[in-house]
Coordinates of C-alpha atoms in Angstrom, one line a residue:
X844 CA -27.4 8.6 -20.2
X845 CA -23.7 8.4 -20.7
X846 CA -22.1 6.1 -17.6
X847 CA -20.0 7.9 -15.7
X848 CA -16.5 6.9 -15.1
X849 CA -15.1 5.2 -12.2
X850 CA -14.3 7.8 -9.3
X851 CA -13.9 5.9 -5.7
X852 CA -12.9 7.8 -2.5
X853 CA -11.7 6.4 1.0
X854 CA -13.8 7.5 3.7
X855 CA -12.4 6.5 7.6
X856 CA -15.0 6.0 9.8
X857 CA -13.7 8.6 12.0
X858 CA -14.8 11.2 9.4
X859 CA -18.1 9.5 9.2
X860 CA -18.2 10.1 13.2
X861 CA -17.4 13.4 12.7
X862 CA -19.7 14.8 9.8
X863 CA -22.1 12.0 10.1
X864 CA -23.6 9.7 7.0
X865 CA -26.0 12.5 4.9
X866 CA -22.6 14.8 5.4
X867 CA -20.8 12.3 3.7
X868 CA -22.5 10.9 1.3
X869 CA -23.3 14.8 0.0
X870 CA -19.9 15.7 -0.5
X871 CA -19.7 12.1 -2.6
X872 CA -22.2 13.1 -4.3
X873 CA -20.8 16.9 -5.3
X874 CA -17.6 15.1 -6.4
X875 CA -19.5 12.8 -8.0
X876 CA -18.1 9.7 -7.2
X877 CA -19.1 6.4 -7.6
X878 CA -17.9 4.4 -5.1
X879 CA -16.6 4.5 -1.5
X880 CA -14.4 2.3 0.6
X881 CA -14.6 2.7 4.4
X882 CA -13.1 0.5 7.4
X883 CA -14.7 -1.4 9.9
X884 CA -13.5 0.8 12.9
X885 CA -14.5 3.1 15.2
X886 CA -12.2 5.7 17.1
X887 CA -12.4 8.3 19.7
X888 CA -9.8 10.7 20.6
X889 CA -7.0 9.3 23.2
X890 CA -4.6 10.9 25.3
X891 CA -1.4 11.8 24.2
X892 CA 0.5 8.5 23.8
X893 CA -2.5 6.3 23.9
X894 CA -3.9 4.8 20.8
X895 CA -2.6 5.7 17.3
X896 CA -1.2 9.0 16.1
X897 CA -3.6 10.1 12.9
X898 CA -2.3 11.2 10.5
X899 CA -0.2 8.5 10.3
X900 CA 3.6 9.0 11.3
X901 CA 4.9 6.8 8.6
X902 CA 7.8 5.9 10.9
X903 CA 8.2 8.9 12.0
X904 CA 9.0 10.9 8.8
X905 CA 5.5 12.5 7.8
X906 CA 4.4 15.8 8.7
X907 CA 1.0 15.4 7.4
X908 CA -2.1 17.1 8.8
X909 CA -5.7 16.8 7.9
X910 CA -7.1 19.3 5.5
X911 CA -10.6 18.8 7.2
X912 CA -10.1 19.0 11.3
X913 CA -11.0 15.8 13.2
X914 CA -12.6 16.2 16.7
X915 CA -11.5 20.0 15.8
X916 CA -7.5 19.3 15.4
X917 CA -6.0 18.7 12.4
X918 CA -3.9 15.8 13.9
X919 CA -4.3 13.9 17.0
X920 CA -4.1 10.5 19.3
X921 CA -7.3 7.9 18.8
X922 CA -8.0 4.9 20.1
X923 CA -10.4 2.8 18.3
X924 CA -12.4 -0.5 18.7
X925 CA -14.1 -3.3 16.2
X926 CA -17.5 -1.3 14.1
X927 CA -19.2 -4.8 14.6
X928 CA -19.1 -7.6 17.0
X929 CA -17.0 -10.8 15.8
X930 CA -18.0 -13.9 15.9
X931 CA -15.7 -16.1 18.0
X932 CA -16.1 -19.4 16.5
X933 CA -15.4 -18.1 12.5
X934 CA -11.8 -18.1 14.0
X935 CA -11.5 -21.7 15.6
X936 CA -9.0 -23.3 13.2
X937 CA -6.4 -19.9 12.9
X938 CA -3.7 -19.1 15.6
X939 CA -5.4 -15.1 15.8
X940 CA -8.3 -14.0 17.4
X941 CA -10.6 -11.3 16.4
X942 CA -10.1 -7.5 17.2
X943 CA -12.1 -7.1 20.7
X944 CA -15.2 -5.2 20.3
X945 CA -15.3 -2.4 23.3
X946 CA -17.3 0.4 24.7
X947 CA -16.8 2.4 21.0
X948 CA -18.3 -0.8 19.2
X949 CA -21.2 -0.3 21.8
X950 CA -21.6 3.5 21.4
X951 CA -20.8 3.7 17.3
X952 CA -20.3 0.4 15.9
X953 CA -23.7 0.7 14.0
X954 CA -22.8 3.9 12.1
X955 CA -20.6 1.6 9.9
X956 CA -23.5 -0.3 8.5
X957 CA -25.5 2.7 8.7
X958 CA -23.3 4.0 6.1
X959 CA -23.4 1.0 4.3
X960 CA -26.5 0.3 3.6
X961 CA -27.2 4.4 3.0
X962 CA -23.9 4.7 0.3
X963 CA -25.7 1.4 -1.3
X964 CA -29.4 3.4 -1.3
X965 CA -27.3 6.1 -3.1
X966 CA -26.5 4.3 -5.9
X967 CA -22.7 3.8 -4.2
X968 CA -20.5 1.0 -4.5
X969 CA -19.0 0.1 -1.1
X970 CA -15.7 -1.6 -0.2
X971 CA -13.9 -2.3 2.9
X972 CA -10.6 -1.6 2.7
X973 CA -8.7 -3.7 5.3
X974 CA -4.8 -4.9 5.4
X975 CA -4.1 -8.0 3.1
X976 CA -2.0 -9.9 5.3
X977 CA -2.2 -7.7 9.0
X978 CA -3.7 -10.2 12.0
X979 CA -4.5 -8.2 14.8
X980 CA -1.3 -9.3 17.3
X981 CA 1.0 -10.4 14.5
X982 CA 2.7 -13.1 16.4
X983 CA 6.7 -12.8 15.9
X984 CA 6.9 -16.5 14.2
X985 CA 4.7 -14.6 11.3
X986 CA 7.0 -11.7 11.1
X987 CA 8.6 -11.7 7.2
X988 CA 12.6 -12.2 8.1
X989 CA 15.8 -11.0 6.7
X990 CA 18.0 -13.4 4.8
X991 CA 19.7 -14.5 8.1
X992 CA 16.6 -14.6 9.7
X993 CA 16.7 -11.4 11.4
X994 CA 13.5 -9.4 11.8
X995 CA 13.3 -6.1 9.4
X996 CA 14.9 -2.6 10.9
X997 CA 12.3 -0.5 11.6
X998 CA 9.6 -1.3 9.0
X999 CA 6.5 0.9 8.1
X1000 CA 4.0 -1.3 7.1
X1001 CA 3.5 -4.1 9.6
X1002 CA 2.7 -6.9 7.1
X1003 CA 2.5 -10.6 7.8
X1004 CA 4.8 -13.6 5.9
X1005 CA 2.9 -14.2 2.6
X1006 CA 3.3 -17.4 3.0
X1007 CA 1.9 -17.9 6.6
X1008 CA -0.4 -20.6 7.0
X1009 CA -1.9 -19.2 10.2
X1010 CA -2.1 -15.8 8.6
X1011 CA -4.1 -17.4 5.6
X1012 CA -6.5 -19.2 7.9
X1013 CA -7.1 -15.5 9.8
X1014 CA -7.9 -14.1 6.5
X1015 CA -10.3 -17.0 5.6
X1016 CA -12.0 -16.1 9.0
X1017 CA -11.7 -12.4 9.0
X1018 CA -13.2 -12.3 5.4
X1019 CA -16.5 -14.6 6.3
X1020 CA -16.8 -12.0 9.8
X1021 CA -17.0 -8.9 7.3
X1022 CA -19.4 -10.4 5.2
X1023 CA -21.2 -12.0 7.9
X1024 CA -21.7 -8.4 9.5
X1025 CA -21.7 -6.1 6.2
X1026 CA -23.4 -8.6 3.3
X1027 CA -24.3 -5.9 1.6
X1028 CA -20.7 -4.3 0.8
X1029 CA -19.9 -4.8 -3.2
X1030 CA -16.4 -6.1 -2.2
X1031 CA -13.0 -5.7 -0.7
X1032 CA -9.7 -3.8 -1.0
X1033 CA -7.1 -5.7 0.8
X1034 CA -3.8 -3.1 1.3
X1035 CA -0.7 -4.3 0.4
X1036 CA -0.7 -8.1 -0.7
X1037 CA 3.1 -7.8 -1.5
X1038 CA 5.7 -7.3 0.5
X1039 CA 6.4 -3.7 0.6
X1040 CA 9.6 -1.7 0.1
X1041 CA 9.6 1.6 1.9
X1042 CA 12.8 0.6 3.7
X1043 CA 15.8 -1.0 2.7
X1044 CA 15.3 -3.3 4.8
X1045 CA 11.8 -4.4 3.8
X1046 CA 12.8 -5.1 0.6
X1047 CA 14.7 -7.8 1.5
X1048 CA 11.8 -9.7 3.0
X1049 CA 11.3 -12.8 3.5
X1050 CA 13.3 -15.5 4.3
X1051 CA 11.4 -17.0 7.4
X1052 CA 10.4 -20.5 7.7
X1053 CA 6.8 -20.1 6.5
X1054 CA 8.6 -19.2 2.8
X1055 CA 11.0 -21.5 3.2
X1056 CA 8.6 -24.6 3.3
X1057 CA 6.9 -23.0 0.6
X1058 CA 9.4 -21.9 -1.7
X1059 CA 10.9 -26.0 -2.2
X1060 CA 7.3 -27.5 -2.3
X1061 CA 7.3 -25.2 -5.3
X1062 CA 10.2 -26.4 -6.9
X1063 CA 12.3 -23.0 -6.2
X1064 CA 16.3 -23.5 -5.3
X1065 CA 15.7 -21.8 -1.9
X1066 CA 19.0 -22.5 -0.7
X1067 CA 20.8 -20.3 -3.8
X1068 CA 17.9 -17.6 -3.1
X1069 CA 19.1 -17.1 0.2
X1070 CA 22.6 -17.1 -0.8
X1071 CA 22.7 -14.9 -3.2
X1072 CA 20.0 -12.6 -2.0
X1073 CA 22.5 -12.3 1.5
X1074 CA 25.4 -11.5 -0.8
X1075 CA 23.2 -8.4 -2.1
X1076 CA 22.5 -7.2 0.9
X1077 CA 26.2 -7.6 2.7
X1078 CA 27.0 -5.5 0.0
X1079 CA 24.2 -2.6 0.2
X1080 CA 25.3 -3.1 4.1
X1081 CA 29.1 -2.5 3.4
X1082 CA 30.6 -3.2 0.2
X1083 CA 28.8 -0.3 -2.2
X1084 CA 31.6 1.9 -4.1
X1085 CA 30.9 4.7 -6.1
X1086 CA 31.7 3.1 -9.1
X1087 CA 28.5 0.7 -8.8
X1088 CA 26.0 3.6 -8.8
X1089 CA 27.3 5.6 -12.0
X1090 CA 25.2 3.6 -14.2
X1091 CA 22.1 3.6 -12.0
X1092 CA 22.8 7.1 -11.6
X1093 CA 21.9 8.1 -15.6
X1094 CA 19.3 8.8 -17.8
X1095 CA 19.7 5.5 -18.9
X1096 CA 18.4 3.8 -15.1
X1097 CA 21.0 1.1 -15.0
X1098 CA 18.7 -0.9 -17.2
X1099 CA 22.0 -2.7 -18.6
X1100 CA 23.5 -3.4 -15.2
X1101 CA 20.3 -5.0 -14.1
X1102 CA 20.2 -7.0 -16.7
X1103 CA 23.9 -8.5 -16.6
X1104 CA 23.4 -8.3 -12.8
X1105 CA 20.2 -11.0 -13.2
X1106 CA 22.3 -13.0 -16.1
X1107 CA 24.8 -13.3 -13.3
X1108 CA 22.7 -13.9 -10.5
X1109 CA 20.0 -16.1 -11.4
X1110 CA 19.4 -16.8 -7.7
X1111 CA 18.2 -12.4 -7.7
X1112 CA 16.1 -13.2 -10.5
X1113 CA 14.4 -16.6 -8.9
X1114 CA 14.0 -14.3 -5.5
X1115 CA 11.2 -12.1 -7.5
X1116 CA 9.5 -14.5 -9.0
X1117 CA 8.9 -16.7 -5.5
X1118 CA 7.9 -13.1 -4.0
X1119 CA 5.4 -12.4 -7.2
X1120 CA 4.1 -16.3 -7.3
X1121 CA 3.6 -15.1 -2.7
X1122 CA 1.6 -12.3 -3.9
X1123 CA -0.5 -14.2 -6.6
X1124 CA -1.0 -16.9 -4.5
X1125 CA -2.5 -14.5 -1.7
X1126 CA -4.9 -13.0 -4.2
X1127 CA -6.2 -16.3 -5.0
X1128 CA -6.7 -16.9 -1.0
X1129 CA -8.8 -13.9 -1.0
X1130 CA -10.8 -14.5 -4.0
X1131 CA -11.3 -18.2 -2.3
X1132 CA -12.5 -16.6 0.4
X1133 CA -14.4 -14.3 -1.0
X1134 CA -16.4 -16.4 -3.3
X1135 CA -17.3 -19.0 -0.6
X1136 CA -18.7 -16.6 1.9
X1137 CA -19.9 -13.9 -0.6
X1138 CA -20.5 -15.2 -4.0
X1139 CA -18.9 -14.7 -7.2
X1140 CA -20.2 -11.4 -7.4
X1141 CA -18.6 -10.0 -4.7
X1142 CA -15.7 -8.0 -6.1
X1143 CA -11.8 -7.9 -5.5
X1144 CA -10.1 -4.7 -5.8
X1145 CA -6.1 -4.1 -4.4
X1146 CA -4.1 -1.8 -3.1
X1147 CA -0.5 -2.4 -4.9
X1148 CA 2.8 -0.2 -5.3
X1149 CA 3.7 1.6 -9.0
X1150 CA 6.2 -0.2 -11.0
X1151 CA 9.5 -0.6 -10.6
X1152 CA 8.8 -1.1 -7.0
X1153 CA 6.6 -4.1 -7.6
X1154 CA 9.5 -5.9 -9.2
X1155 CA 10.6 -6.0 -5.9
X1156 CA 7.2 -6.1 -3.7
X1157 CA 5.9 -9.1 -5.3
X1158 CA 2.4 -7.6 -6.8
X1159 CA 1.9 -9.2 -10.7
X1160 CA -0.4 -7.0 -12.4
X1161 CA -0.4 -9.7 -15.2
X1162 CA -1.8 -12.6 -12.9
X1163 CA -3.2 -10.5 -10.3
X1164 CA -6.4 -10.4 -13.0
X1165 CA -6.8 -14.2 -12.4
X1166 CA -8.6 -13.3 -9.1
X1167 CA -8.9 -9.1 -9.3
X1168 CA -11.6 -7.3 -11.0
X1169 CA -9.2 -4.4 -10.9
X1170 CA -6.1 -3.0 -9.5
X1171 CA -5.5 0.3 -7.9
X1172 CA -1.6 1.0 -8.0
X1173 CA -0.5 4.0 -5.6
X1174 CA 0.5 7.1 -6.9
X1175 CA 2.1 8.5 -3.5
X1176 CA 4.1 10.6 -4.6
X1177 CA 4.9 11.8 -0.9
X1178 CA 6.5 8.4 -0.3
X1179 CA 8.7 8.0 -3.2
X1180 CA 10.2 11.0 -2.5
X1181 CA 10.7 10.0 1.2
X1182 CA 12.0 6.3 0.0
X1183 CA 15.0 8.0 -1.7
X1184 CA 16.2 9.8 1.9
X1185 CA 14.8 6.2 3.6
X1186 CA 17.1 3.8 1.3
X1187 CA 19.5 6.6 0.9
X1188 CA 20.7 7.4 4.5
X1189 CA 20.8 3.7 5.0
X1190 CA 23.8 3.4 2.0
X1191 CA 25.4 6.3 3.2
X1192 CA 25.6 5.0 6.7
X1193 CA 26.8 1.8 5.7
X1194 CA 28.9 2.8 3.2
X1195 CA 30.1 6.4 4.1
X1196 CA 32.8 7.1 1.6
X1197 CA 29.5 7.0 -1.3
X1198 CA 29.2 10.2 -2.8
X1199 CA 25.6 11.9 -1.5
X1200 CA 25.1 13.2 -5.2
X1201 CA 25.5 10.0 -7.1
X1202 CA 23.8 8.3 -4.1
X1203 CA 20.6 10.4 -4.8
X1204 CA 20.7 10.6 -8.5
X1205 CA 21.0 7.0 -8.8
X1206 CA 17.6 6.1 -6.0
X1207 CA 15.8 8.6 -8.0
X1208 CA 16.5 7.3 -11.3
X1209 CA 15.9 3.6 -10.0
X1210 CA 12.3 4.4 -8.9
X1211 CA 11.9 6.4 -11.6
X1212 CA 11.2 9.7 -10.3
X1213 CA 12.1 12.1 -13.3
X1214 CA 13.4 12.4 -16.6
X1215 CA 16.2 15.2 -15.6
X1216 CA 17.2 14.2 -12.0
X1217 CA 19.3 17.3 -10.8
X1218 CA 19.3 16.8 -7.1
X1219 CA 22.5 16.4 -5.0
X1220 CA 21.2 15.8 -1.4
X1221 CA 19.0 13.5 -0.4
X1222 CA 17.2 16.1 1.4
X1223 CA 16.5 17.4 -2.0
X1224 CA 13.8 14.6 -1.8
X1225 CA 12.3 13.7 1.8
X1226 CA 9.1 13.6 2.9
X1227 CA 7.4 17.1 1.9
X1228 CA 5.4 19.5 4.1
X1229 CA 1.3 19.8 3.9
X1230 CA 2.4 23.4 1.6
X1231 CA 5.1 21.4 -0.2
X1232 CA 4.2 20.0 -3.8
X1233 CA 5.2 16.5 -4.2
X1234 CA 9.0 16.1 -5.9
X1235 CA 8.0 14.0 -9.2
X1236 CA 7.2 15.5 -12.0
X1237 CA 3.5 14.3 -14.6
X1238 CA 6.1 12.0 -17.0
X1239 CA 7.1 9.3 -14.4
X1240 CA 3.6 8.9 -13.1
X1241 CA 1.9 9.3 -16.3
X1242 CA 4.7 6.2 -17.2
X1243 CA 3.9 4.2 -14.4
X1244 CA 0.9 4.1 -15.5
X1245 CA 0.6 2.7 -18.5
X1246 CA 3.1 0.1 -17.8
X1247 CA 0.5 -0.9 -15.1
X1248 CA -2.3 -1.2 -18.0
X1249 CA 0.1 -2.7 -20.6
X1250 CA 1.1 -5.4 -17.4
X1251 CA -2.7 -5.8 -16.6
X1252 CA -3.9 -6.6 -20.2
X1253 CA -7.7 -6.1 -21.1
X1254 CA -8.9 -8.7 -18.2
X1255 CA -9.1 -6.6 -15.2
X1256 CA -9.7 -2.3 -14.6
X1257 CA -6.5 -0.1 -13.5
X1258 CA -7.7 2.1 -11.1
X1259 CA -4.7 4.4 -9.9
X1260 CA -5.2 5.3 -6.2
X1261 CA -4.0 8.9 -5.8
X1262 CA -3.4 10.7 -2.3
X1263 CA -5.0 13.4 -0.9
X1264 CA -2.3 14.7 0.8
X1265 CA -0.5 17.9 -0.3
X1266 CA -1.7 21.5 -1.8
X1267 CA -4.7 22.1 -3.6
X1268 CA -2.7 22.9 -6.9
X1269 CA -0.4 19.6 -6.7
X1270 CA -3.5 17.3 -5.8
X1271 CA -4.9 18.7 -9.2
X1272 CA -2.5 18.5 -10.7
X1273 CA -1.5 14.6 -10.0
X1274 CA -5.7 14.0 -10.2
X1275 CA -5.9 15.7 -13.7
X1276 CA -3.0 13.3 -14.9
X1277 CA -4.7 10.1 -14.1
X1278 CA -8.1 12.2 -15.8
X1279 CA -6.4 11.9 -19.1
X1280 CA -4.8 9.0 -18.8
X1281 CA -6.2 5.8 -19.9
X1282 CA -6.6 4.4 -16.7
X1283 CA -10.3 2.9 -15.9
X1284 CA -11.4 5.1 -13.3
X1285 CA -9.6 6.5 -9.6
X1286 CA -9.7 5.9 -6.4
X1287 CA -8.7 9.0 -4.0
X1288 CA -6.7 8.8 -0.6
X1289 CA -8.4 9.7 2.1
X1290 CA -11.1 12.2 2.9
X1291 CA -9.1 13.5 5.6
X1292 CA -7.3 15.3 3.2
X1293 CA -10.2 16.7 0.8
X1294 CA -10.7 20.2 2.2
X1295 CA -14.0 21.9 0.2
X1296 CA -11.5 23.5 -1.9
X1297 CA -10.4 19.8 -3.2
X1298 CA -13.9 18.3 -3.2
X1299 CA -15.1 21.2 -5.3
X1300 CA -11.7 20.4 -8.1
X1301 CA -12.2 16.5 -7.7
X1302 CA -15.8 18.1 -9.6
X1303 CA -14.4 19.6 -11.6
X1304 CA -11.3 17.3 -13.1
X1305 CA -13.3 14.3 -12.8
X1306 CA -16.3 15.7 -14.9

């Protein structure tokens, strides 16, 4: 019998609430996948206000609704509570406590390990997907800074400083809970151990303490880092002409102005290595962990953004192998369209005499979002509609990923994660991309977006 190839899905406990375990596992098993990752919550629906908004807002720029209705609505306010109850003393010797487990951990907390165990009977693989660096209560002195020490403007992913001590110690602790209360799972997907980039602002993290101490143990010239990193952003923040972005702005990507920029900056250059040498360094913690409370056969799977933007998040593909057994960078397709009106209004604030054409053409190029790059507004990007197909075009993505399996060598699988979000046709369309690429396998974002009609092409591409 021929093995099938890799297909993994994530499934929110909320949707396992909803349809209930057999439900679940026989729509896996009609797309045929081979692997699920869930999360160890719980969640009912909240009053307006209360809770979390699902789908998520993504800082208040995402129109997304569910294809399949939650509690009947196809968005809506939750609250949520721990799937298991955490041991108190695992955290003694880290700064954060546990999530509290509450009257939902009493009520549905075992449907979690329900599912577990009954994805494992079906021949599943089961991850938790959990946030790499995300302490419940991020305490402010763990917040990734600015290089003046100011916190980030409005960030969307509420991510710790890589190089927190505390934070490590919470994910020592948090690891050993999950295994303690789920030693059956195959492994973990930790989201986001970079520093991510959706906002200008983010990508100019992190200069706190935590990084500093670390940085000059390391050997790094932290001092210049800072300097010339601050000089980069005063003139994002101010001092951007139109004659900068021309380059950037043509077919050619400002390849040749980042490299004389780097020859002429070395400090730049040295500020993305510390932030990939963070990264690899917070894989290895994992793995650690991992391996000590869980075994060597316990597996290690990440979450990561596509290149370019992991030049600037941090995330090696290269050394992330060390620890990984694979890799899953996001094709979300959604967001890099919305990142070019995010970075974009933020440089036209800031700088307002930019040219909105040249401003667009050159974001786009620099993420790599097209070979042809006609648009002229950044609203000719933004964050599309549930009906809207996703702004970027089969060549970019089909790029990005094999410069992820070139970066990743033969040591560890490349399994693209591609979101659910969007219409049927685009979702097949960016699926079927991956299914002829030479990627390992897939991993599909989230269930809450797989209508019937997607489930039954997921089938069919995947086959």
């Amino acid at each position: 019998m021929t093995e099938r190839r890799f297909l993994g899905i994530t499934v929110l406990g909320d949707y396992i609430l909803n349809e209930g375990v057999d439900g679940i596992l026989a729509n896996m098993k009609k797309c045929g996948a081979t692997a699920v990752a869930c999360n160890p919550t719980v969640t009912a629906p909240a009053a307006e206000g209360e809770g979390s908004f699902q789908p998520p807002d993504d800082a208040g720029s995402s129109p997304r609704l569910f294809d399949r209705p939650l509690w009947g609505k196809r968005s809506l306010w939750v609250r949520s509570g721990a799937s298991y109850e955490p041991t108190e003393s695992f955290y003694r010797d880290t700064p954060y406590s546990p999530r509290r487990a509450n009257d939902l951990t009493a009520e549905h907390g075992h449907i979690i390990g329900d599912f577990v165990r009954a994805a494992r009977a079906a021949g599943l693989e089961v991850y938790l997907q959990v946030g790499a660096a995300q302490p419940s209560g991020l305490l402010d002195e763990d917040v990734p800074r600015l290089p003046d020490g100011s916190l980030p403007h409005n960030r969307m992913a509420n991510t710790a400083s890589l190089a927190s001590l505390g934070v490590r110690s919470y994910v020592r602790a948090y690891v050993r809970d999950l295994l303690d209360a789920y030693p059956e799972i195959t492994g973990f997907r930790p989201d986001w151990p970079e520093y991510p980039c959706y906002k200008l602002d983010e990508a100019f993290q992190d200069f706190g303490p935590h990084v500093e101490r670390w940085a000059e143990e390391r050997g790094f010239d932290f001092a210049r880092i800072r300097r010339e990193a601050s000089d980069l952003y005063r003139t994002l923040h101010g001092g951007l002409r139109n004659e900068h972005l021309v380059d950037w702005a043509g077919p050619e990507r400002g390849r040749f102005s980042l490299l004389n920029a780097l020859r002429a900056h070395p400090g730049i250059a040295e500020w993305l290595r510390l932030k990939a040498d963070l990264s690899v360094d917070m894989l290895r913690e994992w793995r650690a962990a991992l391996t000590a409370y869980g075994g060597e056969d316990k597996k290690l799977s990440a979450n990561a953004f596509m290149p370019p933007f992991t030049l600037c998040t941090g995330f090696d593909f290269g050394r992330a192998a060390r620890y990984c057994s694979a890799a899953s960078p996001k094709l979300y397709t959604m967001h890099w369209s919305a990142m070019v009106e995010f970075w974009g209004s933020v440089l036209m604030q800031h700088n307002p005499d930019l040219d909105e054409a040249l401003v667009t053409r050159a974001l786009a190029q620099l993420f790599d979002l097209g070979d042809d790059i006609g648009a002229v507004r950044l609203l000719d990007y933004g964050y599309p509609e549930p009906h809207e197909p996703h702004p970027v075009p089969d060549a970019p993505q089909q790029r990005k990923i094999a410069q992820v399996k070139a970066a990743a060598g033969d040591d560890m699988d490349v399994t693209p994660l591609v979101h659910g979000y969007g219409p049927l046709d685009d979702f097949a369309r960016r699926l079927q991309l991956v299914a002829n690429s030479a990627a390992d396998g897939v991993w599909i974002n989230r269930y809450g977006y797989l209508g019937d009609d997607k489930i039954e092409a997921i089938g069919r591409i995947w086959r």
